[in-house]
Structure formats: structure tokens, C-alpha cells
């Protein structure tokens, strides 16, 4: 398969891309890094990107970025930026990518554990993650030509917890998130959200 990974250069994206590359052709993209550059928040940039990369069998998105703050501190701009980046950024990739995905291909998006297990400070991220999961469940009903769409929900990963100086015991190494993405790309699921901990 030819797999396009937007966010394939990040903390989780790198090991997922390395795992998929053992059996498939993987193209890695980021806003500044990777084989191709694309800004998922900019519809024009996304459309240019798909024209440049050409046809593909699977698109995996790990684009992220949402405000983590107590409700009383969240500004209009925090909400707007969270929706524009992680939520609409990933949805833009599906909308603009549909004409370029081959018959029977797939889209795999990324939400996160804060969807189903919120914590203080996560209200904006929780909306975004649940929005992505809801989008995939509904859009799966309309995908043409046997195309599938799913979401992977990673837990906190050890590398990120270390960087934040938080307790690493609640997370798992980024490499262990890879099997859930493999299941979405290589399996037959459609409209589902996979908790990555159940596939590690
Ligand atoms: N890390 C965790 O513990 C954790 C837990 C649960 C869920 N998640 C979710 O998992 C996803 C990946 O997280 P991560 O920790 O691996 O993030 P990361 O290390 O910050 O990587 C983000 C990736 O997305 C790319 N990217 C960022 N903005 C972009 C844009 N506007 N357009 C296109 N590409 C863009 C980055 O490339 P450039 O740098 O070149 O832009 C990079 O490849 C995110 O959705 C995050 O919310 C993470």
C-alpha cells in the first residue's frame, strides 16, 4: 500500500510510520518536516499537497494541537485555535483527500484518551477528540467506493509525560501505539474509535 502520514514525524507518528514502513510505502509529512510539507489548517495548502503526493491507499493523520487550560482561563481564541488545528485540520485532510484515495482505501485520524477520560484542563481537547470520533462514525456511513474511516485514541505516551515532567506510570511508550494504526490501515473496520491500549 501507499500510505500518507501527516504528522508522521512527531513523537507518536515516527514509530507508527516506522512500523507501517516495514510492509508498505510510507510518505511522511508535517507542516515543516517530512518528505512533503502541508499545513492541515489551510484548505489551499491541503489541496496543493494532495495534488503533489498523488493517489494513495491510506491516509493516517496525527495532526494535533489544542489548548490545555482550566475552563475559566480558556479564551475564545483558545477554543478557535483548538477547533481549527486538531479538529478541522484532520477533517480537512479527509474532505480534500477523498478524490485522491484509491477504491477500498482508508482514512485514520487521531483523537486521544482525554476524549473518554477527561481531566481538569482538558475541556477544549475533550470536545475536539469527541468531535473527531463523532465525525468518523457519521462520515463512515457516507464514504464512497469502499473507503473506510476510523480513529485511533492513544493514551498519554511515556515520551510526552517525560517531557512534561509528569508521572510516566500512567502512559505507555509511543511505539506501542502503532498496532492500533496498523489495525485501522490493514483491517476492515469502519466508523470505529480504537483505544490504542487494547491493541498494544
Ligand atoms: N503525545 C501524547 O501523549 C498524546 C496522547 C493522546 C493523543 N495524542 C495525539 O496524538 C497526535 C500526535 O501527538 P504527538 O505527541 O506525536 O505530537 P507531536 O510530536 O507534536 O507531532 C505532531 C506532528 O504533526 C505535524 N503537524 C503539526 N501541525 C501540523 C499542521 N498544521 N499541518 C500538518 N502537520 C502538522 C508535526 O510536524 P511539523 O512539526 O513538521 O509540523 C508532527 O509530525 C496528536 O493529535 C495528539 O493530540 C498525543
PDB file of C-alpha atoms and ligand atoms in Angstrom:
ATOM      1  CA  UNK A   1       0.000   0.000   0.000  1.00  0.00           C
ATOM      2  CA  UNK A   2       0.979   3.620  -0.426  1.00  0.00           C
ATOM      3  CA  UNK A   3       0.358   5.339   2.939  1.00  0.00           C
ATOM      4  CA  UNK A   4       0.446   9.098   3.506  1.00  0.00           C
ATOM      5  CA  UNK A   5       1.200  10.020   7.118  1.00  0.00           C
ATOM      6  CA  UNK A   6       0.515  13.630   8.033  1.00  0.00           C
ATOM      7  CA  UNK A   7       2.165  14.037  11.424  1.00  0.00           C
ATOM      8  CA  UNK A   8       4.404  11.067  10.631  1.00  0.00           C
ATOM      9  CA  UNK A   9       7.415  12.958  12.020  1.00  0.00           C
ATOM     10  CA  UNK A  10       6.112  13.544  15.574  1.00  0.00           C
ATOM     11  CA  UNK A  11       6.540  11.674  18.867  1.00  0.00           C
ATOM     12  CA  UNK A  12       3.816   9.109  18.073  1.00  0.00           C
ATOM     13  CA  UNK A  13       3.970   9.450  14.280  1.00  0.00           C
ATOM     14  CA  UNK A  14       7.623   8.399  13.968  1.00  0.00           C
ATOM     15  CA  UNK A  15       7.297   4.890  15.442  1.00  0.00           C
ATOM     16  CA  UNK A  16       3.931   4.368  13.721  1.00  0.00           C
ATOM     17  CA  UNK A  17       5.489   5.332  10.366  1.00  0.00           C
ATOM     18  CA  UNK A  18       8.490   3.065  11.006  1.00  0.00           C
ATOM     19  CA  UNK A  19       6.165   0.127  11.764  1.00  0.00           C
ATOM     20  CA  UNK A  20       3.998   0.674   8.667  1.00  0.00           C
ATOM     21  CA  UNK A  21       7.133   1.157   6.525  1.00  0.00           C
ATOM     22  CA  UNK A  22       8.156  -2.451   7.250  1.00  0.00           C
ATOM     23  CA  UNK A  23       5.416  -3.597   4.827  1.00  0.00           C
ATOM     24  CA  UNK A  24       4.285  -0.510   2.898  1.00  0.00           C
ATOM     25  CA  UNK A  25       5.486   2.603   1.093  1.00  0.00           C
ATOM     26  CA  UNK A  26       5.138   5.421   3.636  1.00  0.00           C
ATOM     27  CA  UNK A  27       5.224   9.133   2.776  1.00  0.00           C
ATOM     28  CA  UNK A  28       5.815  11.314   5.873  1.00  0.00           C
ATOM     29  CA  UNK A  29       4.511  14.875   6.024  1.00  0.00           C
ATOM     30  CA  UNK A  30       4.443  17.708   8.547  1.00  0.00           C
ATOM     31  CA  UNK A  31       3.981  21.449   8.475  1.00  0.00           C
ATOM     32  CA  UNK A  32       7.777  21.928   8.442  1.00  0.00           C
ATOM     33  CA  UNK A  33       9.283  18.415   8.471  1.00  0.00           C
ATOM     34  CA  UNK A  34       8.996  15.231   6.397  1.00  0.00           C
ATOM     35  CA  UNK A  35       9.094  14.333   2.709  1.00  0.00           C
ATOM     36  CA  UNK A  36       6.277  16.815   1.976  1.00  0.00           C
ATOM     37  CA  UNK A  37       5.091  19.916   3.827  1.00  0.00           C
ATOM     38  CA  UNK A  38       1.425  20.738   4.367  1.00  0.00           C
ATOM     39  CA  UNK A  39      -0.461  22.983   6.753  1.00  0.00           C
ATOM     40  CA  UNK A  40      -3.558  20.952   7.632  1.00  0.00           C
ATOM     41  CA  UNK A  41      -5.289  24.088   8.945  1.00  0.00           C
ATOM     42  CA  UNK A  42      -5.123  25.730   5.493  1.00  0.00           C
ATOM     43  CA  UNK A  43      -7.522  24.292   2.914  1.00  0.00           C
ATOM     44  CA  UNK A  44      -5.444  25.666  -0.010  1.00  0.00           C
ATOM     45  CA  UNK A  45      -2.267  24.072   1.338  1.00  0.00           C
ATOM     46  CA  UNK A  46      -4.064  20.732   1.834  1.00  0.00           C
ATOM     47  CA  UNK A  47      -5.441  20.707  -1.723  1.00  0.00           C
ATOM     48  CA  UNK A  48      -1.997  21.535  -3.182  1.00  0.00           C
ATOM     49  CA  UNK A  49      -0.486  18.764  -1.017  1.00  0.00           C
ATOM     50  CA  UNK A  50      -2.812  16.067  -2.383  1.00  0.00           C
ATOM     51  CA  UNK A  51      -2.167  17.161  -5.961  1.00  0.00           C
ATOM     52  CA  UNK A  52       1.608  16.871  -5.273  1.00  0.00           C
ATOM     53  CA  UNK A  53       1.597  13.489  -3.468  1.00  0.00           C
ATOM     54  CA  UNK A  54      -0.800  11.815  -5.910  1.00  0.00           C
ATOM     55  CA  UNK A  55      -3.001   8.749  -5.360  1.00  0.00           C
ATOM     56  CA  UNK A  56      -2.737   6.769  -2.112  1.00  0.00           C
ATOM     57  CA  UNK A  57      -4.304   3.766  -0.355  1.00  0.00           C
ATOM     58  CA  UNK A  58      -4.337   5.089   3.201  1.00  0.00           C
ATOM     59  CA  UNK A  59      -4.031   8.431   4.913  1.00  0.00           C
ATOM     60  CA  UNK A  60      -3.036   8.480   8.589  1.00  0.00           C
ATOM     61  CA  UNK A  61      -3.292  11.793  10.430  1.00  0.00           C
ATOM     62  CA  UNK A  62      -1.579  12.583  13.713  1.00  0.00           C
ATOM     63  CA  UNK A  63      -2.052  16.317  13.451  1.00  0.00           C
ATOM     64  CA  UNK A  64      -2.659  17.703  16.918  1.00  0.00           C
ATOM     65  CA  UNK A  65      -2.681  20.851  18.962  1.00  0.00           C
ATOM     66  CA  UNK A  66      -5.402  22.000  21.336  1.00  0.00           C
ATOM     67  CA  UNK A  67      -5.470  24.225  24.423  1.00  0.00           C
ATOM     68  CA  UNK A  68      -4.970  22.555  27.824  1.00  0.00           C
ATOM     69  CA  UNK A  69      -6.242  25.038  30.447  1.00  0.00           C
ATOM     70  CA  UNK A  70      -8.910  25.327  33.151  1.00  0.00           C
ATOM     71  CA  UNK A  71     -12.342  26.281  31.774  1.00  0.00           C
ATOM     72  CA  UNK A  72     -12.250  29.728  33.422  1.00  0.00           C
ATOM     73  CA  UNK A  73      -8.958  30.553  31.659  1.00  0.00           C
ATOM     74  CA  UNK A  74      -9.900  29.345  28.170  1.00  0.00           C
ATOM     75  CA  UNK A  75     -10.304  32.285  25.791  1.00  0.00           C
ATOM     76  CA  UNK A  76     -12.345  32.486  22.591  1.00  0.00           C
ATOM     77  CA  UNK A  77      -9.021  32.273  20.739  1.00  0.00           C
ATOM     78  CA  UNK A  78      -8.045  29.076  22.647  1.00  0.00           C
ATOM     79  CA  UNK A  79     -11.269  27.370  21.541  1.00  0.00           C
ATOM     80  CA  UNK A  80     -10.997  28.694  17.975  1.00  0.00           C
ATOM     81  CA  UNK A  81      -7.359  27.575  17.644  1.00  0.00           C
ATOM     82  CA  UNK A  82      -8.153  24.119  19.093  1.00  0.00           C
ATOM     83  CA  UNK A  83     -11.042  23.609  16.669  1.00  0.00           C
ATOM     84  CA  UNK A  84      -9.090  24.939  13.668  1.00  0.00           C
ATOM     85  CA  UNK A  85      -5.978  22.850  14.355  1.00  0.00           C
ATOM     86  CA  UNK A  86      -6.680  19.355  15.680  1.00  0.00           C
ATOM     87  CA  UNK A  87     -10.371  19.079  14.717  1.00  0.00           C
ATOM     88  CA  UNK A  88     -10.761  20.846  11.355  1.00  0.00           C
ATOM     89  CA  UNK A  89      -7.125  20.169  10.384  1.00  0.00           C
ATOM     90  CA  UNK A  90      -7.805  16.432  10.371  1.00  0.00           C
ATOM     91  CA  UNK A  91     -11.287  16.799   8.862  1.00  0.00           C
ATOM     92  CA  UNK A  92      -9.791  18.950   6.066  1.00  0.00           C
ATOM     93  CA  UNK A  93      -7.437  16.073   5.224  1.00  0.00           C
ATOM     94  CA  UNK A  94     -10.423  13.750   4.758  1.00  0.00           C
ATOM     95  CA  UNK A  95     -12.510  16.211   2.737  1.00  0.00           C
ATOM     96  CA  UNK A  96      -9.680  17.197   0.410  1.00  0.00           C
ATOM     97  CA  UNK A  97      -8.173  13.694   0.319  1.00  0.00           C
ATOM     98  CA  UNK A  98     -11.320  11.865  -0.798  1.00  0.00           C
ATOM     99  CA  UNK A  99     -10.859  12.480  -4.549  1.00  0.00           C
ATOM    100  CA  UNK A 100      -7.284  11.114  -4.293  1.00  0.00           C
ATOM    101  CA  UNK A 101      -7.770   7.956  -2.175  1.00  0.00           C
ATOM    102  CA  UNK A 102      -7.932   4.745  -4.165  1.00  0.00           C
ATOM    103  CA  UNK A 103     -11.029   2.467  -4.136  1.00  0.00           C
ATOM    104  CA  UNK A 104     -11.159   0.454  -0.905  1.00  0.00           C
ATOM    105  CA  UNK A 105      -8.686   2.846   0.778  1.00  0.00           C
ATOM    106  CA  UNK A 106      -8.880   4.327   4.261  1.00  0.00           C
ATOM    107  CA  UNK A 107      -8.507   7.366   6.490  1.00  0.00           C
ATOM    108  CA  UNK A 108      -7.255   7.026  10.080  1.00  0.00           C
ATOM    109  CA  UNK A 109      -7.492  10.055  12.368  1.00  0.00           C
ATOM    110  CA  UNK A 110      -6.165  10.594  15.902  1.00  0.00           C
ATOM    111  CA  UNK A 111      -8.147  11.624  18.983  1.00  0.00           C
ATOM    112  CA  UNK A 112      -6.830  10.788  22.478  1.00  0.00           C
ATOM    113  CA  UNK A 113      -7.543   9.369  25.908  1.00  0.00           C
ATOM    114  CA  UNK A 114      -8.937  12.721  27.109  1.00  0.00           C
ATOM    115  CA  UNK A 115     -11.980  12.018  24.973  1.00  0.00           C
ATOM    116  CA  UNK A 116     -13.351   9.267  27.218  1.00  0.00           C
ATOM    117  CA  UNK A 117     -11.242  10.007  30.320  1.00  0.00           C
ATOM    118  CA  UNK A 118     -11.293  13.797  30.780  1.00  0.00           C
ATOM    119  CA  UNK A 119      -9.196  15.545  33.446  1.00  0.00           C
ATOM    120  CA  UNK A 120      -9.121  19.098  34.799  1.00  0.00           C
ATOM    121  CA  UNK A 121      -7.818  21.347  31.996  1.00  0.00           C
ATOM    122  CA  UNK A 122      -8.967  19.093  29.161  1.00  0.00           C
ATOM    123  CA  UNK A 123     -12.363  20.585  28.288  1.00  0.00           C
ATOM    124  CA  UNK A 124     -11.266  22.051  24.917  1.00  0.00           C
ATOM    125  CA  UNK A 125      -9.282  18.919  23.998  1.00  0.00           C
ATOM    126  CA  UNK A 126     -12.139  16.655  25.093  1.00  0.00           C
ATOM    127  CA  UNK A 127     -14.546  18.477  22.740  1.00  0.00           C
ATOM    128  CA  UNK A 128     -12.063  18.163  19.869  1.00  0.00           C
ATOM    129  CA  UNK A 129     -11.374  14.458  20.476  1.00  0.00           C
ATOM    130  CA  UNK A 130     -15.055  13.563  20.770  1.00  0.00           C
ATOM    131  CA  UNK A 131     -15.744  15.682  17.682  1.00  0.00           C
ATOM    132  CA  UNK A 132     -13.246  13.653  15.658  1.00  0.00           C
ATOM    133  CA  UNK A 133     -14.714  10.371  16.900  1.00  0.00           C
ATOM    134  CA  UNK A 134     -18.246  11.564  16.071  1.00  0.00           C
ATOM    135  CA  UNK A 135     -17.172  12.787  12.647  1.00  0.00           C
ATOM    136  CA  UNK A 136     -15.653   9.416  11.748  1.00  0.00           C
ATOM    137  CA  UNK A 137     -18.700   7.455  12.980  1.00  0.00           C
ATOM    138  CA  UNK A 138     -21.036   9.586  10.842  1.00  0.00           C
ATOM    139  CA  UNK A 139     -18.786  10.074   7.789  1.00  0.00           C
ATOM    140  CA  UNK A 140     -18.202   6.297   7.618  1.00  0.00           C
ATOM    141  CA  UNK A 141     -21.871   5.951   6.603  1.00  0.00           C
ATOM    142  CA  UNK A 142     -21.225   8.078   3.500  1.00  0.00           C
ATOM    143  CA  UNK A 143     -17.755   7.035   2.339  1.00  0.00           C
ATOM    144  CA  UNK A 144     -17.826   6.172  -1.385  1.00  0.00           C
ATOM    145  CA  UNK A 145     -16.052   3.335  -3.283  1.00  0.00           C
ATOM    146  CA  UNK A 146     -15.483   1.123  -0.226  1.00  0.00           C
ATOM    147  CA  UNK A 147     -13.364   3.777   1.501  1.00  0.00           C
ATOM    148  CA  UNK A 148     -13.182   3.404   5.310  1.00  0.00           C
ATOM    149  CA  UNK A 149     -12.599   5.932   8.105  1.00  0.00           C
ATOM    150  CA  UNK A 150     -11.574   5.253  11.732  1.00  0.00           C
ATOM    151  CA  UNK A 151      -9.980   6.979  14.698  1.00  0.00           C
ATOM    152  CA  UNK A 152      -7.161   5.846  16.986  1.00  0.00           C
ATOM    153  CA  UNK A 153      -7.285   7.138  20.553  1.00  0.00           C
ATOM    154  CA  UNK A 154      -3.783   6.994  22.053  1.00  0.00           C
ATOM    155  CA  UNK A 155      -3.192   7.113  25.810  1.00  0.00           C
ATOM    156  CA  UNK A 156      -0.621   9.516  27.225  1.00  0.00           C
ATOM    157  CA  UNK A 157       2.704   8.307  25.853  1.00  0.00           C
ATOM    158  CA  UNK A 158       5.776   7.973  28.056  1.00  0.00           C
ATOM    159  CA  UNK A 159       7.903  10.291  25.906  1.00  0.00           C
ATOM    160  CA  UNK A 160       5.392  13.158  26.274  1.00  0.00           C
ATOM    161  CA  UNK A 161       4.905  12.579  30.014  1.00  0.00           C
ATOM    162  CA  UNK A 162       8.695  12.686  30.463  1.00  0.00           C
ATOM    163  CA  UNK A 163       8.889  15.963  28.554  1.00  0.00           C
ATOM    164  CA  UNK A 164       6.119  17.436  30.741  1.00  0.00           C
ATOM    165  CA  UNK A 165       7.817  16.151  33.907  1.00  0.00           C
ATOM    166  CA  UNK A 166       4.679  14.156  34.794  1.00  0.00           C
ATOM    167  CA  UNK A 167       4.320  10.671  36.290  1.00  0.00           C
ATOM    168  CA  UNK A 168       5.210   8.311  33.439  1.00  0.00           C
ATOM    169  CA  UNK A 169       3.481   5.298  35.029  1.00  0.00           C
ATOM    170  CA  UNK A 170       0.096   6.341  33.550  1.00  0.00           C
ATOM    171  CA  UNK A 171       1.402   6.159  29.967  1.00  0.00           C
ATOM    172  CA  UNK A 172       2.916   3.723  27.515  1.00  0.00           C
ATOM    173  CA  UNK A 173       5.785   4.051  25.014  1.00  0.00           C
ATOM    174  CA  UNK A 174       4.785   5.679  21.690  1.00  0.00           C
ATOM    175  CA  UNK A 175       5.902   2.571  19.780  1.00  0.00           C
ATOM    176  CA  UNK A 176       3.168   0.540  21.495  1.00  0.00           C
ATOM    177  CA  UNK A 177       0.507   2.766  19.918  1.00  0.00           C
ATOM    178  CA  UNK A 178       1.467   1.517  16.435  1.00  0.00           C
ATOM    179  CA  UNK A 179      -0.607  -1.733  16.380  1.00  0.00           C
ATOM    180  CA  UNK A 180      -3.896   0.211  16.594  1.00  0.00           C
ATOM    181  CA  UNK A 181      -2.938   2.220  13.485  1.00  0.00           C
ATOM    182  CA  UNK A 182      -1.895  -0.981  11.692  1.00  0.00           C
ATOM    183  CA  UNK A 183      -5.309  -2.480  12.525  1.00  0.00           C
ATOM    184  CA  UNK A 184      -7.093   0.563  11.035  1.00  0.00           C
ATOM    185  CA  UNK A 185      -4.970   0.579   7.867  1.00  0.00           C
ATOM    186  CA  UNK A 186      -4.772  -3.169   7.183  1.00  0.00           C
ATOM    187  CA  UNK A 187      -8.072  -4.382   8.719  1.00  0.00           C
ATOM    188  CA  UNK A 188     -11.699  -3.941   7.692  1.00  0.00           C
ATOM    189  CA  UNK A 189     -13.033  -1.707  10.473  1.00  0.00           C
ATOM    190  CA  UNK A 190     -15.132   1.324   9.568  1.00  0.00           C
ATOM    191  CA  UNK A 191     -16.510   4.175  11.690  1.00  0.00           C
ATOM    192  CA  UNK A 192     -14.783   2.945  14.845  1.00  0.00           C
ATOM    193  CA  UNK A 193     -12.599   4.515  17.511  1.00  0.00           C
ATOM    194  CA  UNK A 194      -9.831   2.189  18.676  1.00  0.00           C
ATOM    195  CA  UNK A 195      -8.411   2.627  22.175  1.00  0.00           C
ATOM    196  CA  UNK A 196      -4.720   2.026  21.419  1.00  0.00           C
ATOM    197  CA  UNK A 197      -4.176   0.378  24.829  1.00  0.00           C
ATOM    198  CA  UNK A 198      -6.342  -2.548  23.731  1.00  0.00           C
ATOM    199  CA  UNK A 199      -4.081  -3.319  20.745  1.00  0.00           C
ATOM    200  CA  UNK A 200      -0.638  -2.825  22.361  1.00  0.00           C
TER     201      UNK A 200
HETATM  202  N1  LIG B   1       1.688  12.569  22.951  1.00  0.00           N
HETATM  203  C1  LIG B   1       0.675  12.101  23.688  1.00  0.00           C
HETATM  204  O1  LIG B   1       0.846  11.685  24.852  1.00  0.00           O
HETATM  205  C2  LIG B   1      -0.704  12.019  23.086  1.00  0.00           C
HETATM  206  C3  LIG B   1      -1.736  11.412  23.813  1.00  0.00           C
HETATM  207  C4  LIG B   1      -3.001  11.312  23.250  1.00  0.00           C
HETATM  208  C5  LIG B   1      -3.236  11.846  21.991  1.00  0.00           C
HETATM  209  N2  LIG B   1      -2.213  12.443  21.311  1.00  0.00           N
HETATM  210  C6  LIG B   1      -2.486  12.958  19.972  1.00  0.00           C
HETATM  211  O2  LIG B   1      -1.665  12.260  19.040  1.00  0.00           O
HETATM  212  C7  LIG B   1      -1.318  13.130  17.957  1.00  0.00           C
HETATM  213  C8  LIG B   1       0.197  13.148  17.797  1.00  0.00           C
HETATM  214  O3  LIG B   1       0.771  13.606  19.039  1.00  0.00           O
HETATM  215  P1  LIG B   1       2.353  13.791  19.192  1.00  0.00           P
HETATM  216  O4  LIG B   1       2.615  13.889  20.661  1.00  0.00           O
HETATM  217  O5  LIG B   1       3.069  12.778  18.372  1.00  0.00           O
HETATM  218  O6  LIG B   1       2.538  15.238  18.543  1.00  0.00           O
HETATM  219  P2  LIG B   1       3.883  15.929  18.009  1.00  0.00           P
HETATM  220  O7  LIG B   1       5.097  15.225  18.478  1.00  0.00           O
HETATM  221  O8  LIG B   1       3.717  17.391  18.317  1.00  0.00           O
HETATM  222  O9  LIG B   1       3.774  15.717  16.425  1.00  0.00           O
HETATM  223  C9  LIG B   1       2.829  16.400  15.653  1.00  0.00           C
HETATM  224  C10 LIG B   1       3.015  16.023  14.209  1.00  0.00           C
HETATM  225  O10 LIG B   1       2.045  16.727  13.416  1.00  0.00           O
HETATM  226  C11 LIG B   1       2.705  17.576  12.478  1.00  0.00           C
HETATM  227  N3  LIG B   1       1.925  18.811  12.415  1.00  0.00           N
HETATM  228  C12 LIG B   1       1.717  19.717  13.402  1.00  0.00           C
HETATM  229  N4  LIG B   1       0.939  20.728  12.967  1.00  0.00           N
HETATM  230  C13 LIG B   1       0.648  20.449  11.667  1.00  0.00           C
HETATM  231  C14 LIG B   1      -0.115  21.108  10.670  1.00  0.00           C
HETATM  232  N5  LIG B   1      -0.737  22.279  10.909  1.00  0.00           N
HETATM  233  N6  LIG B   1      -0.194  20.545   9.440  1.00  0.00           N
HETATM  234  C15 LIG B   1       0.432  19.369   9.180  1.00  0.00           C
HETATM  235  N7  LIG B   1       1.169  18.686  10.082  1.00  0.00           N
HETATM  236  C16 LIG B   1       1.272  19.229  11.309  1.00  0.00           C
HETATM  237  C17 LIG B   1       4.113  17.768  13.042  1.00  0.00           C
HETATM  238  O11 LIG B   1       5.057  18.047  12.019  1.00  0.00           O
HETATM  239  P3  LIG B   1       5.768  19.538  11.976  1.00  0.00           P
HETATM  240  O12 LIG B   1       6.492  19.675  13.251  1.00  0.00           O
HETATM  241  O13 LIG B   1       6.639  19.469  10.752  1.00  0.00           O
HETATM  242  O14 LIG B   1       4.612  20.462  11.825  1.00  0.00           O
HETATM  243  C18 LIG B   1       4.376  16.386  13.652  1.00  0.00           C
HETATM  244  O15 LIG B   1       4.740  15.468  12.633  1.00  0.00           O
HETATM  245  C19 LIG B   1      -1.941  14.486  18.289  1.00  0.00           C
HETATM  246  O16 LIG B   1      -3.203  14.571  17.662  1.00  0.00           O
HETATM  247  C20 LIG B   1      -2.125  14.428  19.797  1.00  0.00           C
HETATM  248  O17 LIG B   1      -3.149  15.282  20.268  1.00  0.00           O
HETATM  249  C21 LIG B   1      -0.961  12.548  21.827  1.00  0.00           C
END
